[in-house]
PDB file of C-alpha atoms in Angstrom:
ATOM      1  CA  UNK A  19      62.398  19.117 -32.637  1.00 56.00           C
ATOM      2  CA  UNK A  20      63.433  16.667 -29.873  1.00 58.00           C
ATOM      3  CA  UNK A  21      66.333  17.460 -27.553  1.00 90.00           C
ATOM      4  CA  UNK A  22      67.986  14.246 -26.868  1.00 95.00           C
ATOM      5  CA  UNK A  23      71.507  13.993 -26.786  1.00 95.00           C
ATOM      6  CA  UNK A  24      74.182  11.133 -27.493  1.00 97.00           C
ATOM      7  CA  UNK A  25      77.707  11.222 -27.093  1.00 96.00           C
ATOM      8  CA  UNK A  26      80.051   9.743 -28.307  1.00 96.00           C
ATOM      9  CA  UNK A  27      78.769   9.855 -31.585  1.00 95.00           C
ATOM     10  CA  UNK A  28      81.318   6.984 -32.907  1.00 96.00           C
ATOM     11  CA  UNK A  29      83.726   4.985 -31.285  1.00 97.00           C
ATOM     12  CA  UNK A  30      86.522   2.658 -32.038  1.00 97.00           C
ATOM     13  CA  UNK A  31      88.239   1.012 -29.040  1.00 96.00           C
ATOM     14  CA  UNK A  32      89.641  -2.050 -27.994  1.00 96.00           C
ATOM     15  CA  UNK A  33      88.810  -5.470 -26.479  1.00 96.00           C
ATOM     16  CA  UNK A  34      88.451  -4.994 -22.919  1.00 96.00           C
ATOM     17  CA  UNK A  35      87.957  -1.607 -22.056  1.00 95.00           C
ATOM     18  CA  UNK A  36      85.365   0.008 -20.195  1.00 96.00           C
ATOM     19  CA  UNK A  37      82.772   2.765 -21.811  1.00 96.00           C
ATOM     20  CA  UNK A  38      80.367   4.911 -20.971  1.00 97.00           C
ATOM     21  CA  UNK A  39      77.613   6.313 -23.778  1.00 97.00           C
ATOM     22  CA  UNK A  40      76.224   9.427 -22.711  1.00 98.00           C
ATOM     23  CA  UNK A  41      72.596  10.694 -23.242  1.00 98.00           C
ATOM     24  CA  UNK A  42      70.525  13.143 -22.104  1.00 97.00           C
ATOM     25  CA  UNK A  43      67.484  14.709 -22.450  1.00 96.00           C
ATOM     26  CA  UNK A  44      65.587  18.020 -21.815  1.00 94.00           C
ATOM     27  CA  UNK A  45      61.908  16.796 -22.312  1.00 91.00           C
ATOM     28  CA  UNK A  46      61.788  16.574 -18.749  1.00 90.00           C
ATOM     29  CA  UNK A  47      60.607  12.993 -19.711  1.00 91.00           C
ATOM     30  CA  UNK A  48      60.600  10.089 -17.083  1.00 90.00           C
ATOM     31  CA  UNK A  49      60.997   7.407 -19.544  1.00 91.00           C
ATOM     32  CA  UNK A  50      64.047   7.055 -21.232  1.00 93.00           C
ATOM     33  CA  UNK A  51      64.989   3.757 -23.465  1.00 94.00           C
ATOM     34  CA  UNK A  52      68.226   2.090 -24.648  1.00 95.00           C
ATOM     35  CA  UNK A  53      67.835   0.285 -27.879  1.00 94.00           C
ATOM     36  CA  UNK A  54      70.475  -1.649 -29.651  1.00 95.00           C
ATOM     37  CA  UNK A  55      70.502  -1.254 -33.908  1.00 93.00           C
ATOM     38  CA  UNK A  56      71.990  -3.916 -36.376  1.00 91.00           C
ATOM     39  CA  UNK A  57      71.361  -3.685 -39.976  1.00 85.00           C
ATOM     40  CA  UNK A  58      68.462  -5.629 -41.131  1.00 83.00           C
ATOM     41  CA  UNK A  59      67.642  -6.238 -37.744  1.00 86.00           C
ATOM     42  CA  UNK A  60      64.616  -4.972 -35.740  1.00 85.00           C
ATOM     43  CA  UNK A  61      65.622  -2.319 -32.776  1.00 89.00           C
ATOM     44  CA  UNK A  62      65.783  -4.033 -29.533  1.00 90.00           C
ATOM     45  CA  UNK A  63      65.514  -3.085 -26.087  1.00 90.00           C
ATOM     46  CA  UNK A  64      67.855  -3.368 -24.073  1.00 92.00           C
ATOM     47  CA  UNK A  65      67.279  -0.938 -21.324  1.00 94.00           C
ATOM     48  CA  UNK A  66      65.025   1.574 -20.195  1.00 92.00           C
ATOM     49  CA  UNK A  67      63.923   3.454 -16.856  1.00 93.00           C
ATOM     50  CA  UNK A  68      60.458   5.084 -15.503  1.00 90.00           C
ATOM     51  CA  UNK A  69      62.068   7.677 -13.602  1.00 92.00           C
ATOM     52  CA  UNK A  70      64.911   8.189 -11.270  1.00 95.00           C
ATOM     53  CA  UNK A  71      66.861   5.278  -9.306  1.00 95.00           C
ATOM     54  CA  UNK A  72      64.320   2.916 -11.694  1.00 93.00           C
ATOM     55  CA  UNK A  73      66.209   0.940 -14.399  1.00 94.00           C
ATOM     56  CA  UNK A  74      64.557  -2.560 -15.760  1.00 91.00           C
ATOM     57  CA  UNK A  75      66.268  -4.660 -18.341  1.00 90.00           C
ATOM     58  CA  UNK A  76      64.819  -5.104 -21.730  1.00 86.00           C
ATOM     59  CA  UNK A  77      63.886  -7.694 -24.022  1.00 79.00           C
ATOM     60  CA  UNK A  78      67.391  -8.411 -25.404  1.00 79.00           C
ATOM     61  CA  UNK A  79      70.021  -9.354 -22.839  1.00 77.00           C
ATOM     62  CA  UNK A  80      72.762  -7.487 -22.556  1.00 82.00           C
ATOM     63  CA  UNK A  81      76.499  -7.119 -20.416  1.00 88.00           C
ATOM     64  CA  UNK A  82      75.523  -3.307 -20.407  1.00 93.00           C
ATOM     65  CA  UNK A  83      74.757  -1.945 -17.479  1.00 94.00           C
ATOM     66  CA  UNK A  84      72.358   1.418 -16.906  1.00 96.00           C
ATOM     67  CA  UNK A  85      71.759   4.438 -14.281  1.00 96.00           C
ATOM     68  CA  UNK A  86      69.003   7.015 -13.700  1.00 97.00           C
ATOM     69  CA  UNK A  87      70.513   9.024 -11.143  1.00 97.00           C
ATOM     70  CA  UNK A  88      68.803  12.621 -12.949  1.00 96.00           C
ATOM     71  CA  UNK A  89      65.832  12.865 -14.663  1.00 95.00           C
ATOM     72  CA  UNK A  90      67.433  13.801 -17.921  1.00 96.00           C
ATOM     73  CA  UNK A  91      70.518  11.637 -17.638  1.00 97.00           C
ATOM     74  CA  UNK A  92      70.840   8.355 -18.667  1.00 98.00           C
ATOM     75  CA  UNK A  93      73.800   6.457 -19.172  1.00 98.00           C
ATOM     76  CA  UNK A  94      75.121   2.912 -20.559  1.00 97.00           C
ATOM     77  CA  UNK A  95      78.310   1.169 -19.613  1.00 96.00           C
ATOM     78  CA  UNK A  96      79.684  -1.586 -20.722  1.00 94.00           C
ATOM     79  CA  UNK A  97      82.778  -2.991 -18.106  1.00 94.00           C
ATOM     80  CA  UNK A  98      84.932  -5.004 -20.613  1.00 94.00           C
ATOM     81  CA  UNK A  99      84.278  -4.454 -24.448  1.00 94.00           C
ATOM     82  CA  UNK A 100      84.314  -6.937 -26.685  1.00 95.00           C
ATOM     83  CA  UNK A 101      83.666  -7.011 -30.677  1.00 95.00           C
ATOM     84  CA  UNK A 102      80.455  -9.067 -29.995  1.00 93.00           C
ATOM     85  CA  UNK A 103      79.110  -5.432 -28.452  1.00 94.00           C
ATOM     86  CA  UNK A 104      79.857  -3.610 -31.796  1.00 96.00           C
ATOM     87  CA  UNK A 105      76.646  -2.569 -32.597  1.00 95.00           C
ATOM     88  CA  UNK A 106      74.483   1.371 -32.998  1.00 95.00           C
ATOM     89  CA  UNK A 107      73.009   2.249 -29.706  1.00 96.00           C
ATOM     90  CA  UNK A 108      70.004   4.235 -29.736  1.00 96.00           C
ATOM     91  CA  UNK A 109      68.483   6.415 -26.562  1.00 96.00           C
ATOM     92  CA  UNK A 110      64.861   7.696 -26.822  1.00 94.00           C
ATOM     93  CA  UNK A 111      62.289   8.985 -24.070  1.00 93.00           C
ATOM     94  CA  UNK A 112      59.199   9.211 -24.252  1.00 88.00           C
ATOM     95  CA  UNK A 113      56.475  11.518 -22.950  1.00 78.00           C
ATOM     96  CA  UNK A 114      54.416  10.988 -20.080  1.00 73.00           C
ATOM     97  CA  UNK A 115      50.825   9.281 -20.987  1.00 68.00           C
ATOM     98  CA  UNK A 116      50.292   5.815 -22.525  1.00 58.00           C
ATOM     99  CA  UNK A 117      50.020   6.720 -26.039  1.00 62.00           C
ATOM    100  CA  UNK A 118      53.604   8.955 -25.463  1.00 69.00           C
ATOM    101  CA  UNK A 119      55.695   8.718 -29.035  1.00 81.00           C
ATOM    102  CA  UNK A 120      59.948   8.244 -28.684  1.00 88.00           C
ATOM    103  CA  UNK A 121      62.041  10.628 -29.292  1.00 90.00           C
ATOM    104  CA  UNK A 122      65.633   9.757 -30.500  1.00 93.00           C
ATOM    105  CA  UNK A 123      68.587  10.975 -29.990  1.00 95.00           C
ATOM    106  CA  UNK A 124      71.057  10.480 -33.005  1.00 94.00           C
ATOM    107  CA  UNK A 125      72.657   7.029 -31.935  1.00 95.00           C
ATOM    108  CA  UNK A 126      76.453   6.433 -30.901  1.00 96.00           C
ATOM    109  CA  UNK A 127      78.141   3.568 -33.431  1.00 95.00           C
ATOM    110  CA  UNK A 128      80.444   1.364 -31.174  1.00 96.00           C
ATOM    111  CA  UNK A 129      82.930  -0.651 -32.852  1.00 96.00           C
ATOM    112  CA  UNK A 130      85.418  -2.690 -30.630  1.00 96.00           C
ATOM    113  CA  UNK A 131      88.449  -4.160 -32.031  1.00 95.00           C
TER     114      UNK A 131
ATOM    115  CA  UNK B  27      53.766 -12.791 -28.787  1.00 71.00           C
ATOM    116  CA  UNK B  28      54.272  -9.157 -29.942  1.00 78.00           C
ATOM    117  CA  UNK B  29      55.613  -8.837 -33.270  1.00 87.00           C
ATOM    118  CA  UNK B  30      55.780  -6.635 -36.719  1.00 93.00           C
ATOM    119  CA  UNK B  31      56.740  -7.658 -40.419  1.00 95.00           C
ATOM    120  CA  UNK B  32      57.920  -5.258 -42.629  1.00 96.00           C
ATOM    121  CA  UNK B  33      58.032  -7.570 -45.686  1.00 96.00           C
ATOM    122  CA  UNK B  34      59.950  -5.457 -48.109  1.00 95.00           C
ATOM    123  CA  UNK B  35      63.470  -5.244 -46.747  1.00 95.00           C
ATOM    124  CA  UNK B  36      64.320  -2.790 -49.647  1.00 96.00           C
ATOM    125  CA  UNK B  37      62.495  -0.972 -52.512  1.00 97.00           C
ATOM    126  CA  UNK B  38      63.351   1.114 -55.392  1.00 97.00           C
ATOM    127  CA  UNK B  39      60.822   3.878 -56.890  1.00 97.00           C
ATOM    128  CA  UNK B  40      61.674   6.783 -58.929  1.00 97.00           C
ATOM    129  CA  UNK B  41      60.659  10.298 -57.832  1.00 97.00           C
ATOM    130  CA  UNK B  42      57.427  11.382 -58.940  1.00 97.00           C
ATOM    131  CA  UNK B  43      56.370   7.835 -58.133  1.00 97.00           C
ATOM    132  CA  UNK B  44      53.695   6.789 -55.292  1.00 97.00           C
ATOM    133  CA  UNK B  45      55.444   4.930 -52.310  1.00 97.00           C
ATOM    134  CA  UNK B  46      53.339   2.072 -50.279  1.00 98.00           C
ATOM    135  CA  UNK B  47      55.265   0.491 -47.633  1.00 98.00           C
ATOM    136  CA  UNK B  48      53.972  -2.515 -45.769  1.00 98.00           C
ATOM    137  CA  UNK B  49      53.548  -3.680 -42.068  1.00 97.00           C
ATOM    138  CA  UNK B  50      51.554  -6.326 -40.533  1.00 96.00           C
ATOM    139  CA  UNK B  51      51.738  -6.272 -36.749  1.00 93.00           C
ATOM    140  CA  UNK B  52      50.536  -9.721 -34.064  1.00 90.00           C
ATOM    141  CA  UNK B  53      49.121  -7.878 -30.930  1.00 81.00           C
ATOM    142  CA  UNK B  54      47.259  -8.932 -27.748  1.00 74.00           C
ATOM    143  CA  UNK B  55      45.126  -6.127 -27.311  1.00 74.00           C
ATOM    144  CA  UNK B  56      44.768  -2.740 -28.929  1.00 76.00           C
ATOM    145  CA  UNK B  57      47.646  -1.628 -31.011  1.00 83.00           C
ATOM    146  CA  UNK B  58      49.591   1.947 -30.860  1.00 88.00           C
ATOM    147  CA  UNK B  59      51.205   2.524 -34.094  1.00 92.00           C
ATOM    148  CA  UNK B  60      53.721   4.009 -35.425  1.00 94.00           C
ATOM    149  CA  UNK B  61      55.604   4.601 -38.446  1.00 97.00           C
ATOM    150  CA  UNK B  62      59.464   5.784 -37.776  1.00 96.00           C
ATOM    151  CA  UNK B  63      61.919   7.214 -40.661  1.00 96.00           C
ATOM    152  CA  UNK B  64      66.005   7.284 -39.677  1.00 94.00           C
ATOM    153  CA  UNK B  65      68.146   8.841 -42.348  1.00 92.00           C
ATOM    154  CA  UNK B  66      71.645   7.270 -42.570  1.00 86.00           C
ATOM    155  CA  UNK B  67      73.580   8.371 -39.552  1.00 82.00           C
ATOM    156  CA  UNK B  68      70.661   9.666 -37.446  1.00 86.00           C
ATOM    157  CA  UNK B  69      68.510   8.659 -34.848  1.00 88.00           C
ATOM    158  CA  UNK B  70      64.317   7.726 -35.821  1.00 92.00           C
ATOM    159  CA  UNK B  71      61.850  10.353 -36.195  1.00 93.00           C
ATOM    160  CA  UNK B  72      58.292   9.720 -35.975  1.00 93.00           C
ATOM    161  CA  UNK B  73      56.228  10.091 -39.548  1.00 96.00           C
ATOM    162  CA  UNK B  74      52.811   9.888 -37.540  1.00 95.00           C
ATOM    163  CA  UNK B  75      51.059   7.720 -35.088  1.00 92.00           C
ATOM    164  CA  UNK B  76      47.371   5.637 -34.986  1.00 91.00           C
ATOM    165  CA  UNK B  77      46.004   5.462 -31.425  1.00 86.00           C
ATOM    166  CA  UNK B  78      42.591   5.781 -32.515  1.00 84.00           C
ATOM    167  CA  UNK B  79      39.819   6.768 -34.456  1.00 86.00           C
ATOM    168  CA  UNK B  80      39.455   7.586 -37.729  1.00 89.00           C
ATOM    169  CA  UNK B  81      42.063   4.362 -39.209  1.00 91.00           C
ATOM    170  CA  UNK B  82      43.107   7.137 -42.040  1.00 96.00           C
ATOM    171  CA  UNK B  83      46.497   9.376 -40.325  1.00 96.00           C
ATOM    172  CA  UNK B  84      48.026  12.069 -41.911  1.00 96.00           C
ATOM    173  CA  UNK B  85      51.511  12.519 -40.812  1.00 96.00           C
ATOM    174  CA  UNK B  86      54.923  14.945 -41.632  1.00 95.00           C
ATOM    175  CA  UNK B  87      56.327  15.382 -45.037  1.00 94.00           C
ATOM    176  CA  UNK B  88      53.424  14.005 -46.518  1.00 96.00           C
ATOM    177  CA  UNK B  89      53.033  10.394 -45.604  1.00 97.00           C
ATOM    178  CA  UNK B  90      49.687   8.868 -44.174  1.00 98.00           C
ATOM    179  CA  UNK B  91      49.011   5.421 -43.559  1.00 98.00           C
ATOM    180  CA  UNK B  92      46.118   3.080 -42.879  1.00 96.00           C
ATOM    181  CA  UNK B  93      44.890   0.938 -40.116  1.00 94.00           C
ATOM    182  CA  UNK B  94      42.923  -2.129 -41.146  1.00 94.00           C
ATOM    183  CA  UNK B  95      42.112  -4.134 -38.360  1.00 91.00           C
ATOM    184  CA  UNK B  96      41.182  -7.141 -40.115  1.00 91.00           C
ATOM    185  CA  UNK B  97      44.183  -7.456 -41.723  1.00 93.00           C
ATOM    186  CA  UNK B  98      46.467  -6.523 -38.945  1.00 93.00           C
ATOM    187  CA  UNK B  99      47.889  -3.832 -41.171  1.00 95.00           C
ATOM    188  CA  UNK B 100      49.170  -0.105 -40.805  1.00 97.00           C
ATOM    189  CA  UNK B 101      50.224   0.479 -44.392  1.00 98.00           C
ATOM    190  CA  UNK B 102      52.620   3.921 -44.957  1.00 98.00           C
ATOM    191  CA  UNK B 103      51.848   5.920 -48.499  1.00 98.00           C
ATOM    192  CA  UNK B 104      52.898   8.624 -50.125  1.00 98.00           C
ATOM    193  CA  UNK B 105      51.025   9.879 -53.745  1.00 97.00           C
ATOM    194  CA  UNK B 106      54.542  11.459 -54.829  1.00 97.00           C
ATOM    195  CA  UNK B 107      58.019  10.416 -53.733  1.00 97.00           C
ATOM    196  CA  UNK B 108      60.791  12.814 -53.221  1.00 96.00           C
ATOM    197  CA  UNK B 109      64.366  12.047 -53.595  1.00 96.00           C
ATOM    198  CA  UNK B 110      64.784  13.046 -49.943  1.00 95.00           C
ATOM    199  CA  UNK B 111      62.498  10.368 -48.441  1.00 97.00           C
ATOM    200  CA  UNK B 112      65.316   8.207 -49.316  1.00 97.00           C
ATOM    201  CA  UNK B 113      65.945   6.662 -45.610  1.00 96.00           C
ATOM    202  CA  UNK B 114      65.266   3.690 -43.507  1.00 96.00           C
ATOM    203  CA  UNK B 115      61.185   3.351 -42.520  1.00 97.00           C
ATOM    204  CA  UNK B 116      60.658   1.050 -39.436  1.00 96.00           C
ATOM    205  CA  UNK B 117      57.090   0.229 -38.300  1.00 96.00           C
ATOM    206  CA  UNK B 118      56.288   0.185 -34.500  1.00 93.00           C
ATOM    207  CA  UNK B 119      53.580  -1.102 -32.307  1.00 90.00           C
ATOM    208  CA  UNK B 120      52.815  -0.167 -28.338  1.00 82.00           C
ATOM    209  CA  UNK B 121      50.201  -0.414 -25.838  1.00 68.00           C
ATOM    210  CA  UNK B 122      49.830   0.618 -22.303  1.00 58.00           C
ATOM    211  CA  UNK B 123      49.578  -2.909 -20.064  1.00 56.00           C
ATOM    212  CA  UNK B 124      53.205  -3.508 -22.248  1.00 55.00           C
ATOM    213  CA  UNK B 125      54.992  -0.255 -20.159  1.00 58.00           C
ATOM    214  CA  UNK B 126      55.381   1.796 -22.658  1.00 57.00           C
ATOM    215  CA  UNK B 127      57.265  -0.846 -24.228  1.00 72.00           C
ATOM    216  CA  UNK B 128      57.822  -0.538 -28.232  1.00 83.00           C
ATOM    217  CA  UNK B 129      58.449  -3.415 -30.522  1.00 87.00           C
ATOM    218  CA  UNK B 130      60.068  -2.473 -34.241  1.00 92.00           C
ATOM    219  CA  UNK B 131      60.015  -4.266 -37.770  1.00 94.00           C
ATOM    220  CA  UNK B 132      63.129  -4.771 -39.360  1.00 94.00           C
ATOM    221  CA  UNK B 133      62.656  -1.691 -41.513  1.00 95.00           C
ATOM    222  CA  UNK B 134      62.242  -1.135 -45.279  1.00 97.00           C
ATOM    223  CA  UNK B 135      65.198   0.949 -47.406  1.00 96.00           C
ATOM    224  CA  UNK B 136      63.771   3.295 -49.767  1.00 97.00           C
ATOM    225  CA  UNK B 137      66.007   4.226 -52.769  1.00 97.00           C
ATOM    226  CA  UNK B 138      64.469   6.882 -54.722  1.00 97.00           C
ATOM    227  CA  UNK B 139      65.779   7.466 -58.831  1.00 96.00           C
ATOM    228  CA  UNK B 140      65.565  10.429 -60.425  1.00 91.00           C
TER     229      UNK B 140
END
């Protein structure tokens, strides 16, 4: 069973305010991933790092910002919601090799008002 | 470009019924695959994976699934469905020069009837 966490799980807030989605991992896995989930749509990347103080932007671009300051921490904020960033978020790692499989944490649902 | 089709956004079997679910993938070099299932409100879990060898996998709760090279396919089955495998399947494909990068079909929705 994979131990990656996410938290918040859901969130409603308004236009303009700043959050933070948690998620963490005890893998001791370098690679962690952010992924952004609409329905129908394919999972895209938005962020993901190779190991600490290394963050790259992914394929879809994105006003969310990311930080690997521990190994099993990895965080996305986003400065100044707005309802065009309602959307699932989905964290993963995966394990070290180049045929390593994702584990996923349980996704937090952001809506913004 | 990288890419995968799941052509079947949704399908309907009843339980007791066999299950194929389809995914054609456009890669540059050798493909990982992988076959994901996310149950509503959770994150994805892996089903099973193809790296290699024998193009037949066997994966959790009873699913395998078939690489065919020529056809740039990694096909999921099941000989009997359950009416808990009703969830969200989303085909995957990876390689190594890519970083570890992953690139997901849109997923198929399985509805299972008693």
């Amino acid at each position: 069973e994979a131990d990656i966490y996410q938290t918040p799980r859901y969130l409603v807030i308004g236009t303009g305010k700043k959050i933070t989605l948690e998620c963490s991992q005890t893998m001791g896995h370098d690679k962690m991933y952010w992924y952004q989930q609409d329905p129908g749509m394919e999972l895209h990347l938005i962020h993901y790092s190779y190991g600490v103080n290394s963050t790259e932007k992914g394929d879809l671009s994105s006003e969310s910002t990311v930080s690997r300051i521990r190994t099993e921490h990895f965080p996305l904020t986003l400065e100044s919601a707005r309802p065009s960033h309602t959307s699932q978020y989905l964290c993963a790692s995966s394990e070290p090799g180049r045929t390593g499989e994702l584990f996923f944490g349980e996704g937090s649902r952001l809506t913004v008002l | 470009a990288q890419s995968v089709t799941q052509p079947d956004i949704h399908i309907t079997v009843s339980e007791g019924a066999s299950l194929e679910l389809r995914c054609n993938y456009s890669y540059g070099a050798t493909p990982y695959l992988f076959w994901y299932v996310q149950s509503p409100g959770q994150g994805l879990q892996l089903l099973l994976k193809y790296f290699s060898g024998d193009t037949l996998v066997q994966g959790i709760k009873g699913f395998e699934a078939e690489f065919k090279r020529s056809q740039s396919s990694f096909n999921l089955r099941k000989p009997s469905v359950h009416w808990s495998d009703a969830a969200e399947y989303f085909c995957a494909v990876g390689a190594m020069y890519t970083g570890n990068q992953f690139y997901f079909g849109t997923g198929t929705s399985l509805t299972v009837i008693p």
